[in-house]
mmCIF file of C-alpha atoms in Angstrom:
data_model
loop_
_atom_site.group_PDB
_atom_site.id
_atom_site.type_symbol
_atom_site.label_atom_id
_atom_site.label_comp_id
_atom_site.label_asym_id
_atom_site.label_seq_id
_atom_site.Cartn_x
_atom_site.Cartn_y
_atom_site.Cartn_z
ATOM 1 C CA GLY E 1 -10.714 -3.733 29.038
ATOM 2 C CA GLY E 2 -11.977 -7.067 30.317
ATOM 3 C CA GLY E 3 -10.753 -10.634 30.090
ATOM 4 C CA GLY E 4 -11.639 -13.295 27.542
ATOM 5 C CA GLY E 5 -14.983 -15.004 27.090
ATOM 6 C CA GLY E 6 -18.414 -13.700 26.309
ATOM 7 C CA GLY E 7 -21.517 -15.222 27.865
ATOM 8 C CA SER E 8 -25.113 -14.120 27.851
ATOM 9 C CA SER E 9 -24.426 -11.516 30.562
ATOM 10 C CA GLY E 10 -21.923 -9.476 28.547
ATOM 11 C CA PHE E 11 -19.079 -9.332 26.088
ATOM 12 C CA VAL E 12 -15.482 -8.219 25.987
ATOM 13 C CA VAL E 13 -13.722 -5.858 23.600
ATOM 14 C CA PRO E 14 -10.806 -7.909 22.220
ATOM 15 C CA THR E 15 -7.277 -6.652 21.807
ATOM 16 C CA LEU E 16 -5.383 -6.754 18.519
ATOM 17 C CA GLU E 17 -3.534 -9.827 19.764
ATOM 18 C CA GLN E 18 -6.800 -11.637 20.533
ATOM 19 C CA LEU E 19 -7.966 -10.967 16.973
ATOM 20 C CA ASN E 20 -4.662 -12.381 15.654
ATOM 21 C CA ILE E 21 -3.754 -8.980 14.224
ATOM 22 C CA SER E 22 -0.109 -7.983 14.065
ATOM 23 C CA GLU E 23 0.070 -4.291 14.915
ATOM 24 C CA GLU E 24 3.537 -4.177 13.375
ATOM 25 C CA LEU E 25 2.228 -5.599 10.091
ATOM 26 C CA SER E 26 -0.698 -3.186 10.147
ATOM 27 C CA ALA E 27 1.580 -0.160 10.406
ATOM 28 C CA GLN E 28 4.239 -1.425 8.014
ATOM 29 C CA PRO E 29 4.188 0.587 4.783
ATOM 30 C CA VAL E 30 4.491 -1.103 1.425
ATOM 31 C CA ALA E 31 6.259 1.093 -1.095
ATOM 32 C CA LEU E 32 7.538 0.641 -4.626
ATOM 33 C CA GLN E 33 10.100 3.016 -6.048
ATOM 34 C CA LEU E 34 10.776 3.032 -9.785
ATOM 35 C CA SER E 35 13.901 4.609 -11.263
ATOM 36 C CA ALA E 36 15.047 5.003 -14.840
ATOM 37 C CA VAL E 37 18.034 2.971 -15.996
ATOM 38 C CA ASP E 38 20.235 4.902 -18.366
ATOM 39 C CA GLY E 39 20.932 2.350 -21.042
ATOM 40 C CA VAL E 40 22.609 2.691 -24.412
ATOM 41 C CA VAL E 41 20.036 4.516 -26.517
ATOM 42 C CA GLU E 42 22.038 4.361 -29.688
ATOM 43 C CA SER E 43 19.376 5.588 -32.115
ATOM 44 C CA SER E 44 18.907 8.921 -30.293
ATOM 45 C CA SER E 45 22.299 10.332 -31.316
ATOM 46 C CA GLU E 46 22.288 12.986 -34.039
ATOM 47 C CA ASP E 47 26.069 13.047 -34.552
ATOM 48 C CA PRO E 48 26.794 11.563 -38.041
ATOM 49 C CA LYS E 49 30.030 9.972 -36.836
ATOM 50 C CA GLN E 50 28.282 8.370 -33.885
ATOM 51 C CA LEU E 51 25.527 7.021 -36.123
ATOM 52 C CA GLN E 52 28.181 5.647 -38.445
ATOM 53 C CA LEU E 53 29.908 3.893 -35.546
ATOM 54 C CA VAL E 54 26.625 2.455 -34.295
ATOM 55 C CA ARG E 55 25.770 1.027 -37.712
ATOM 56 C CA LEU E 56 29.271 -0.356 -38.063
ATOM 57 C CA LYS E 57 29.130 -2.046 -34.665
ATOM 58 C CA HIS E 58 25.908 -3.840 -35.568
ATOM 59 C CA LEU E 59 27.331 -4.990 -38.902
ATOM 60 C CA VAL E 60 30.492 -6.318 -37.238
ATOM 61 C CA ILE E 61 28.457 -8.182 -34.612
ATOM 62 C CA ASP E 62 26.202 -9.718 -37.275
ATOM 63 C CA LEU E 63 29.219 -10.771 -39.310
ATOM 64 C CA LEU E 64 31.270 -12.239 -36.449
ATOM 65 C CA ARG E 65 28.216 -14.184 -35.279
ATOM 66 C CA HIS E 66 28.571 -16.495 -38.302
ATOM 67 C CA MET E 67 32.241 -16.193 -39.383
ATOM 68 C CA ARG E 68 33.430 -18.502 -36.626
ATOM 69 C CA ARG E 69 36.605 -19.578 -38.459
ATOM 70 C CA ALA E 70 38.057 -16.085 -38.542
ATOM 71 C CA LYS E 71 40.657 -15.315 -35.876
ATOM 72 C CA THR E 72 40.696 -11.572 -36.571
ATOM 73 C CA LEU E 73 38.236 -8.998 -37.844
ATOM 74 C CA SER E 74 40.325 -8.479 -40.975
ATOM 75 C CA ALA E 75 40.084 -12.201 -41.732
ATOM 76 C CA ALA E 76 36.311 -12.162 -41.216
ATOM 77 C CA LEU E 77 36.055 -9.317 -43.757
ATOM 78 C CA SER E 78 38.247 -10.981 -46.398
ATOM 79 C CA MET E 79 37.702 -14.751 -46.235
ATOM 80 C CA THR E 80 35.004 -16.543 -48.243
ATOM 81 C CA PRO E 81 32.160 -18.008 -46.144
ATOM 82 C CA ASN E 82 31.772 -21.777 -46.262
ATOM 83 C CA ASP E 83 28.487 -23.719 -46.438
ATOM 84 C CA ALA E 84 28.179 -24.114 -42.655
ATOM 85 C CA GLU E 85 28.533 -20.370 -42.087
ATOM 86 C CA ILE E 86 26.060 -19.559 -44.858
ATOM 87 C CA GLN E 87 23.541 -22.022 -43.385
ATOM 88 C CA SER E 88 24.048 -20.533 -39.903
ATOM 89 C CA HIS E 89 23.294 -17.070 -41.302
ATOM 90 C CA LYS E 90 20.117 -18.291 -43.053
ATOM 91 C CA GLN E 91 18.816 -19.980 -39.876
ATOM 92 C CA TYR E 92 19.510 -16.841 -37.851
ATOM 93 C CA GLU E 93 17.681 -14.642 -40.382
ATOM 94 C CA LEU E 94 14.692 -16.990 -40.337
ATOM 95 C CA LYS E 95 14.557 -16.921 -36.562
ATOM 96 C CA CYS E 96 14.751 -13.094 -36.535
ATOM 97 C CA GLN E 97 11.927 -12.842 -39.068
ATOM 98 C CA GLU E 98 9.715 -15.118 -36.952
ATOM 99 C CA HIS E 99 10.451 -13.021 -33.878
ATOM 100 C CA GLU E 100 9.710 -9.722 -35.651
ATOM 101 C CA ALA E 101 6.394 -11.120 -36.895
ATOM 102 C CA LYS E 102 5.138 -11.516 -33.309
ATOM 103 C CA PRO E 103 2.906 -8.715 -31.945
ATOM 104 C CA GLY E 104 4.779 -6.160 -29.842
ATOM 105 C CA SER E 105 8.245 -7.206 -31.023
ATOM 106 C CA ARG E 106 10.843 -4.539 -31.710
ATOM 107 C CA PRO E 107 12.300 -4.443 -35.238
ATOM 108 C CA ARG E 108 16.032 -4.335 -35.836
ATOM 109 C CA VAL E 109 17.037 -0.708 -36.388
ATOM 110 C CA PHE E 110 20.672 -0.884 -37.500
ATOM 111 C CA SER E 111 21.146 -4.569 -38.303
ATOM 112 C CA VAL E 112 20.871 -5.610 -41.952
ATOM 113 C CA SER E 113 18.119 -8.103 -42.648
ATOM 114 C CA GLY E 114 17.106 -10.055 -45.713
ATOM 115 C CA VAL E 115 20.580 -10.214 -47.292
ATOM 116 C CA SER E 116 23.025 -13.062 -47.828
ATOM 117 C CA LEU E 117 26.124 -13.542 -45.703
ATOM 118 C CA VAL E 118 28.353 -12.447 -48.611
ATOM 119 C CA SER E 119 26.314 -9.245 -49.019
ATOM 120 C CA LEU E 120 26.558 -8.630 -45.282
ATOM 121 C CA GLN E 121 30.321 -9.106 -45.509
ATOM 122 C CA MET E 122 30.588 -6.562 -48.371
ATOM 123 C CA GLN E 123 28.445 -3.983 -46.548
ATOM 124 C CA CYS E 124 30.527 -4.363 -43.397
ATOM 125 C CA LEU E 125 33.749 -3.916 -45.404
ATOM 126 C CA SER E 126 32.320 -0.800 -47.100
ATOM 127 C CA GLU E 127 31.311 0.776 -43.787
ATOM 128 C CA MET E 128 34.704 -0.108 -42.286
ATOM 129 C CA MET E 129 36.498 1.721 -45.123
ATOM 130 C CA LYS E 130 34.285 4.794 -44.568
ATOM 131 C CA ALA E 131 35.036 4.739 -40.832
ATOM 132 C CA GLU E 132 38.763 4.413 -41.542
ATOM 133 C CA ALA E 133 38.618 7.373 -43.928
ATOM 134 C CA ALA E 134 36.924 9.390 -41.168
ATOM 135 C CA GLY E 135 39.700 8.450 -38.734
ATOM 136 C CA LEU E 136 37.460 6.356 -36.498
ATOM 137 C CA VAL E 137 39.259 3.024 -36.987
ATOM 138 C CA SER E 138 42.507 1.775 -38.443
ATOM 139 C CA LYS E 139 43.382 -1.374 -40.357
ATOM 140 C CA ASN E 140 46.901 -1.274 -38.889
ATOM 141 C CA ASP E 141 45.643 -2.476 -35.463
ATOM 142 C CA ASP E 142 43.060 -4.808 -37.037
ATOM 143 C CA TYR E 143 40.231 -2.334 -36.322
ATOM 144 C CA GLN E 144 40.771 -2.689 -32.571
ATOM 145 C CA ALA E 145 38.916 0.570 -31.855
ATOM 146 C CA ILE E 146 35.582 -0.819 -33.068
ATOM 147 C CA LEU E 147 36.148 -4.055 -31.140
ATOM 148 C CA ASN E 148 36.824 -2.043 -27.974
ATOM 149 C CA LEU E 149 33.557 -0.118 -28.462
ATOM 150 C CA ILE E 150 31.637 -3.379 -28.935
ATOM 151 C CA ALA E 151 33.214 -4.839 -25.773
ATOM 152 C CA ALA E 152 32.265 -1.697 -23.817
ATOM 153 C CA ASP E 153 28.661 -2.000 -25.056
ATOM 154 C CA PHE E 154 28.503 -5.650 -23.988
ATOM 155 C CA LYS E 155 29.784 -4.708 -20.550
ATOM 156 C CA GLU E 156 27.189 -1.940 -20.220
ATOM 157 C CA GLN E 157 24.391 -4.226 -21.371
ATOM 158 C CA HIS E 158 25.468 -6.796 -18.785
ATOM 159 C CA LYS E 159 25.171 -4.137 -16.047
ATOM 160 C CA ILE E 160 21.719 -3.143 -17.305
ATOM 161 C CA ARG E 161 20.520 -6.766 -17.384
ATOM 162 C CA LYS E 162 21.848 -7.294 -13.874
ATOM 163 C CA GLN E 163 19.997 -4.211 -12.648
ATOM 164 C CA ARG E 164 16.829 -5.353 -14.396
ATOM 165 C CA ARG E 165 17.019 -8.707 -12.627
ATOM 166 C CA LEU E 166 17.310 -6.873 -9.301
ATOM 167 C CA ASP E 167 14.343 -4.653 -10.228
ATOM 168 C CA LEU E 168 12.259 -7.689 -11.191
ATOM 169 C CA GLN E 169 13.059 -9.350 -7.883
ATOM 170 C CA GLN E 170 12.048 -6.169 -6.056
ATOM 171 C CA LEU E 171 8.751 -6.165 -7.961
ATOM 172 C CA ARG E 172 8.137 -9.808 -7.025
ATOM 173 C CA ASP E 173 8.891 -9.078 -3.351
ATOM 174 C CA THR E 174 6.579 -6.058 -3.442
ATOM 175 C CA LYS E 175 3.825 -8.157 -5.008
ATOM 176 C CA VAL E 176 4.174 -10.767 -2.256
ATOM 177 C CA ALA E 177 4.103 -8.049 0.440
ATOM 178 C CA LEU E 178 0.978 -6.491 -1.080
ATOM 179 C CA GLU E 179 -0.752 -9.865 -1.244
ATOM 180 C CA GLN E 180 0.131 -10.555 2.406
ATOM 181 C CA LYS E 181 -1.168 -7.159 3.503
ATOM 182 C CA ASP E 182 -4.338 -7.643 1.462
ATOM 183 C CA GLU E 183 -4.910 -11.012 3.131
ATOM 184 C CA PHE E 184 -4.227 -9.513 6.555
ATOM 185 C CA LEU E 185 -6.666 -6.623 6.011
ATOM 186 C CA ARG E 186 -9.356 -8.978 4.719
ATOM 187 C CA LYS E 187 -8.921 -11.233 7.760
ATOM 188 C CA ARG E 188 -9.088 -8.235 10.082
ATOM 189 C CA HIS E 189 -12.295 -7.102 8.374
ATOM 190 C CA ASP E 190 -13.858 -10.579 8.657
ATOM 191 C CA ASP E 191 -12.820 -10.976 12.316
ATOM 192 C CA TYR E 192 -14.185 -7.601 13.293
ATOM 193 C CA THR E 193 -17.424 -8.169 11.395
ATOM 194 C CA ALA E 194 -17.908 -11.468 13.228
ATOM 195 C CA TYR E 195 -17.076 -9.763 16.527
ATOM 196 C CA LEU E 196 -19.634 -7.000 15.956
ATOM 197 C CA HIS E 197 -22.261 -9.567 14.994
ATOM 198 C CA SER E 198 -21.568 -11.459 18.225
ATOM 199 C CA CYS E 199 -21.839 -8.243 20.257
ATOM 200 C CA MET E 200 -25.153 -7.313 18.652
ATOM 201 C CA GLN E 201 -26.593 -10.750 19.374
ATOM 202 C CA THR E 202 -25.385 -10.629 22.980
ATOM 203 C CA LEU E 203 -26.928 -7.228 23.601
ATOM 204 C CA GLY E 204 -30.248 -8.235 22.081
ATOM 205 C CA PRO E 205 -32.717 -5.990 20.229
ATOM 206 C CA LYS E 206 -33.260 -2.408 21.290
ATOM 207 C CA GLN E 207 -36.296 -1.677 23.435
ATOM 208 C CA GLY E 208 -38.941 0.671 22.083
ATOM 209 C CA SER E 209 -40.432 1.043 18.649
ATOM 210 C CA SER E 210 -38.713 4.208 17.474
ATOM 211 C CA LYS E 211 -35.087 4.376 16.391
ATOM 212 C CA PRO E 212 -33.202 7.146 18.215
ATOM 213 C CA GLY E 213 -30.718 7.960 15.428
ATOM 214 C CA ILE E 214 -27.021 8.244 16.109
ATOM 215 C CA PHE E 215 -27.536 9.375 19.687
ATOM 216 C CA LYS E 216 -30.652 10.374 21.607
ATOM 217 C CA ARG E 217 -29.584 13.650 23.131
ATOM 218 C CA LEU E 218 -31.150 15.041 26.251
ATOM 219 C CA SER E 219 -29.598 18.327 27.126
ATOM 220 C CA GLY E 220 -30.736 21.331 29.124
ATOM 221 C CA ILE E 221 -29.463 24.286 31.015
ATOM 222 C CA LEU E 222 -30.294 24.299 34.701
ATOM 223 C CA GLY E 223 -29.536 26.719 37.465
ATOM 224 C CA SER E 224 -26.944 25.938 40.070
ATOM 225 C CA SER E 225 -29.664 25.433 42.653
ATOM 226 C CA SER E 226 -31.325 22.635 40.671
ATOM 227 C CA SER E 227 -28.268 20.988 39.102
ATOM 228 C CA GLY E 228 -27.748 18.644 41.988
ATOM 229 C CA SER E 229 -31.372 17.550 42.319
ATOM 230 C CA SER E 230 -32.430 16.861 38.720
ATOM 231 C CA ALA E 231 -32.632 13.093 39.174
ATOM 232 C CA LYS E 232 -35.239 13.091 41.938
ATOM 233 C CA ASP E 233 -38.302 15.090 42.812
ATOM 234 C CA ALA E 234 -39.050 16.698 46.164
ATOM 235 C CA GLU E 235 -40.339 13.423 47.602
ATOM 236 C CA GLY E 236 -37.193 11.472 46.659
ATOM 237 C CA ASN E 237 -38.856 9.446 43.878
ATOM 238 C CA ALA E 238 -37.209 8.799 40.534
ATOM 239 C CA THR E 239 -38.475 11.067 37.774
ATOM 240 C CA ASP E 240 -38.822 10.441 34.052
ATOM 241 C CA ASP E 241 -36.559 12.126 31.547
ATOM 242 C CA GLU E 242 -37.734 14.566 28.875
ATOM 243 C CA ASP E 243 -38.872 11.957 26.309
ATOM 244 C CA GLY E 244 -40.554 9.655 28.801
ATOM 245 C CA THR E 245 -37.720 7.175 29.394
ATOM 246 C CA GLY E 246 -37.641 6.505 33.122
ATOM 247 C CA ILE E 247 -34.636 5.630 35.227
ATOM 248 C CA SER E 248 -35.626 2.702 37.393
ATOM 249 C CA VAL E 249 -35.030 2.806 41.123
ATOM 250 C CA GLY E 250 -31.760 1.052 41.891
ATOM 251 C CA ALA E 251 -30.337 1.575 38.419
ATOM 252 C CA LYS E 252 -26.570 1.295 38.469
ATOM 253 C CA SER E 253 -24.967 4.737 38.547
ATOM 254 C CA LEU E 254 -21.273 5.477 38.085
ATOM 255 C CA PRO E 255 -19.938 8.957 38.984
ATOM 256 C CA TYR E 256 -16.634 10.220 37.588
ATOM 257 C CA THR E 257 -14.815 13.512 37.808
ATOM 258 C CA ALA E 258 -13.626 15.053 34.564
ATOM 259 C CA VAL E 259 -10.068 14.983 35.919
ATOM 260 C CA LYS E 260 -10.309 11.217 36.452
ATOM 261 C CA LEU E 261 -11.718 10.550 32.974
ATOM 262 C CA HIS E 262 -9.068 12.779 31.439
ATOM 263 C CA SER E 263 -6.269 10.943 33.271
ATOM 264 C CA LYS E 264 -7.646 7.607 31.986
ATOM 265 C CA GLY E 265 -7.658 8.982 28.434
ATOM 266 C CA VAL E 266 -11.429 8.523 28.064
ATOM 267 C CA LEU E 267 -12.070 12.266 28.065
ATOM 268 C CA VAL E 268 -9.944 13.893 25.374
ATOM 269 C CA ALA E 269 -10.883 17.550 25.760
ATOM 270 C CA ILE E 270 -13.459 19.975 27.180
ATOM 271 C CA THR E 271 -14.124 23.122 25.213
ATOM 272 C CA ASP E 272 -16.454 24.593 27.839
ATOM 273 C CA PRO E 273 -14.839 27.532 29.665
ATOM 274 C CA SER E 274 -15.593 25.939 33.033
ATOM 275 C CA PRO E 275 -12.533 24.684 34.995
ATOM 276 C CA ILE E 276 -12.040 20.953 34.505
ATOM 277 C CA LYS E 277 -11.943 20.408 38.263
ATOM 278 C CA ALA E 278 -15.501 21.743 38.512
ATOM 279 C CA VAL E 279 -16.899 19.324 35.900
ATOM 280 C CA ASN E 280 -18.365 15.944 36.881
ATOM 281 C CA PHE E 281 -19.804 13.057 34.886
ATOM 282 C CA GLU E 282 -22.374 10.419 35.754
ATOM 283 C CA PHE E 283 -23.103 7.198 33.860
ATOM 284 C CA ILE E 284 -26.441 5.415 34.405
ATOM 285 C CA LYS E 285 -27.452 2.136 32.756
ATOM 286 C CA LEU E 286 -30.969 2.537 31.360
ATOM 287 C CA GLN E 287 -31.394 -0.628 29.288
ATOM 288 C CA SER E 288 -29.369 -3.685 28.370
ATOM 289 C CA ASN E 289 -27.576 -1.710 25.660
ATOM 290 C CA VAL E 290 -28.134 1.958 26.616
ATOM 291 C CA VAL E 291 -26.135 4.049 29.102
ATOM 292 C CA ARG E 292 -27.013 7.641 29.915
ATOM 293 C CA MET E 293 -24.017 9.924 30.246
ATOM 294 C CA ALA E 294 -24.624 13.196 32.056
ATOM 295 C CA VAL E 295 -22.148 16.024 32.491
ATOM 296 C CA HIS E 296 -22.551 18.549 35.296
ATOM 297 C CA PHE E 297 -20.993 21.951 34.744
ATOM 298 C CA PRO E 298 -21.176 24.639 37.440
ATOM 299 C CA LEU E 299 -24.147 26.344 35.759
ATOM 300 C CA LYS E 300 -25.669 23.692 33.510
ATOM 301 C CA THR E 301 -26.218 19.986 32.981
ATOM 302 C CA ALA E 302 -26.294 18.062 29.708
ATOM 303 C CA SER E 303 -26.877 14.385 28.993
ATOM 304 C CA VAL E 304 -26.907 11.892 26.138
ATOM 305 C CA ASP E 305 -28.069 8.287 25.824
ATOM 306 C CA LEU E 306 -25.251 6.136 24.460
ATOM 307 C CA VAL E 307 -26.398 3.133 22.425
ATOM 308 C CA PHE E 308 -23.637 0.563 22.678
ATOM 309 C CA GLU E 309 -24.066 -0.802 19.147
ATOM 310 C CA GLU E 310 -23.638 2.699 17.749
ATOM 311 C CA LEU E 311 -20.421 3.181 19.703
ATOM 312 C CA LEU E 312 -19.167 -0.126 18.289
ATOM 313 C CA GLN E 313 -20.125 0.990 14.786
ATOM 314 C CA MET E 314 -18.173 4.211 15.230
ATOM 315 C CA GLN E 315 -15.146 2.193 16.345
ATOM 316 C CA TYR E 316 -15.562 -0.146 13.375
ATOM 317 C CA ASP E 317 -15.729 2.839 11.014
ATOM 318 C CA GLY E 318 -12.295 3.903 12.277
ATOM 319 C CA ARG E 319 -13.302 6.944 14.308
ATOM 320 C CA LYS E 320 -10.856 7.627 17.127
ATOM 321 C CA THR E 321 -12.657 10.455 18.909
ATOM 322 C CA ALA E 322 -16.112 12.041 18.863
ATOM 323 C CA ALA E 323 -17.902 14.964 20.520
ATOM 324 C CA LEU E 324 -20.655 12.939 22.190
ATOM 325 C CA LEU E 325 -21.714 15.904 24.293
ATOM 326 C CA ALA E 326 -21.551 19.617 23.560
ATOM 327 C CA GLY E 327 -18.102 20.778 24.617
ATOM 328 C CA CYS E 328 -16.858 17.255 25.509
ATOM 329 C CA GLU E 329 -14.750 15.063 23.212
ATOM 330 C CA PHE E 330 -14.227 11.388 24.058
ATOM 331 C CA HIS E 331 -11.887 8.607 22.948
ATOM 332 C CA ILE E 332 -14.269 6.047 21.403
ATOM 333 C CA GLU E 333 -12.305 2.842 22.082
ATOM 334 C CA LEU E 334 -11.412 3.742 25.686
ATOM 335 C CA LEU E 335 -15.006 4.791 26.401
ATOM 336 C CA ILE E 336 -16.262 1.446 25.042
ATOM 337 C CA ARG E 337 -13.804 -0.445 27.224
ATOM 338 C CA MET E 338 -14.805 1.495 30.339
ATOM 339 C CA LEU E 339 -18.560 1.059 29.783
ATOM 340 C CA ASN E 340 -18.126 -2.613 28.916
ATOM 341 C CA LYS E 341 -16.125 -3.238 32.065
ATOM 342 C CA LYS E 342 -18.466 -1.312 34.376
ATOM 343 C CA PHE E 343 -21.889 -2.220 32.981
ATOM 344 C CA PHE E 344 -21.780 -5.222 30.644
ATOM 345 C CA THR E 345 -19.379 -7.744 32.246
#
């Protein structure tokens, strides 16, 4: 490649660093992995005893939320609620009803709603007696078994909430990384678009009225006796090519062996059965933006006119390699750099 600066005589293919593009950021993947958190899905159990325990836990929690004076669960089940506790229960019920009225809110499955605190107390006592009859709890230890289950649920819910906070933070970090990569890719697109526009203006309009297409190919099979003398006639004068485009006397010509181009990485592969040591290339500048590339095999010669803007467009489209000549595959970016250095700077 060449150095910085682009005047009227040529232009330079910039590096990623010159375009302020971080190659590390470009190759860095952004991934998001989602995993299920096994929470307490209480309503999915079909065991009658488990359903009974779940309902009882919710009733105990609802009751203890308002019976603040009680020191034990037995006291909360037996003592009469005072006015402050009854008012606390009413305010809580009103708040729950407002929440459940909102779109998308989840209704309470096991909690009792729309009843007074005294009714809640009686229902909890009734369920506790059923659980004791089933051998799930005991009044002798002040129903410690149900309290232990509630404590275990609280601990599990705390772990789930903690994991959810970590997941939310991961989502936020991923969102920031995606936004940064989006901004980087947009900037790269804008920089390269501006660079191509500058190159097109520097090269100027194409000569001739007809558009040659992707590449204007001039290929032919010549005998070994004429392969070395196709550029000049018997009198030593320059001859025109097949479609009438002449090569001016003194036009800059650049010979290369296939081995040399392959070692530079410009030539990727040759599918022709000819030995690579017997293959030679020649580059001739025809116009301000056109270079003829000819390949000389032992028994044939083929050529193609390379339009520099089309090579740049191929590079912009993300193409790494292309078969510009039959049997010859080239590295687009390295070919652009070589032609730019030899003919346009």
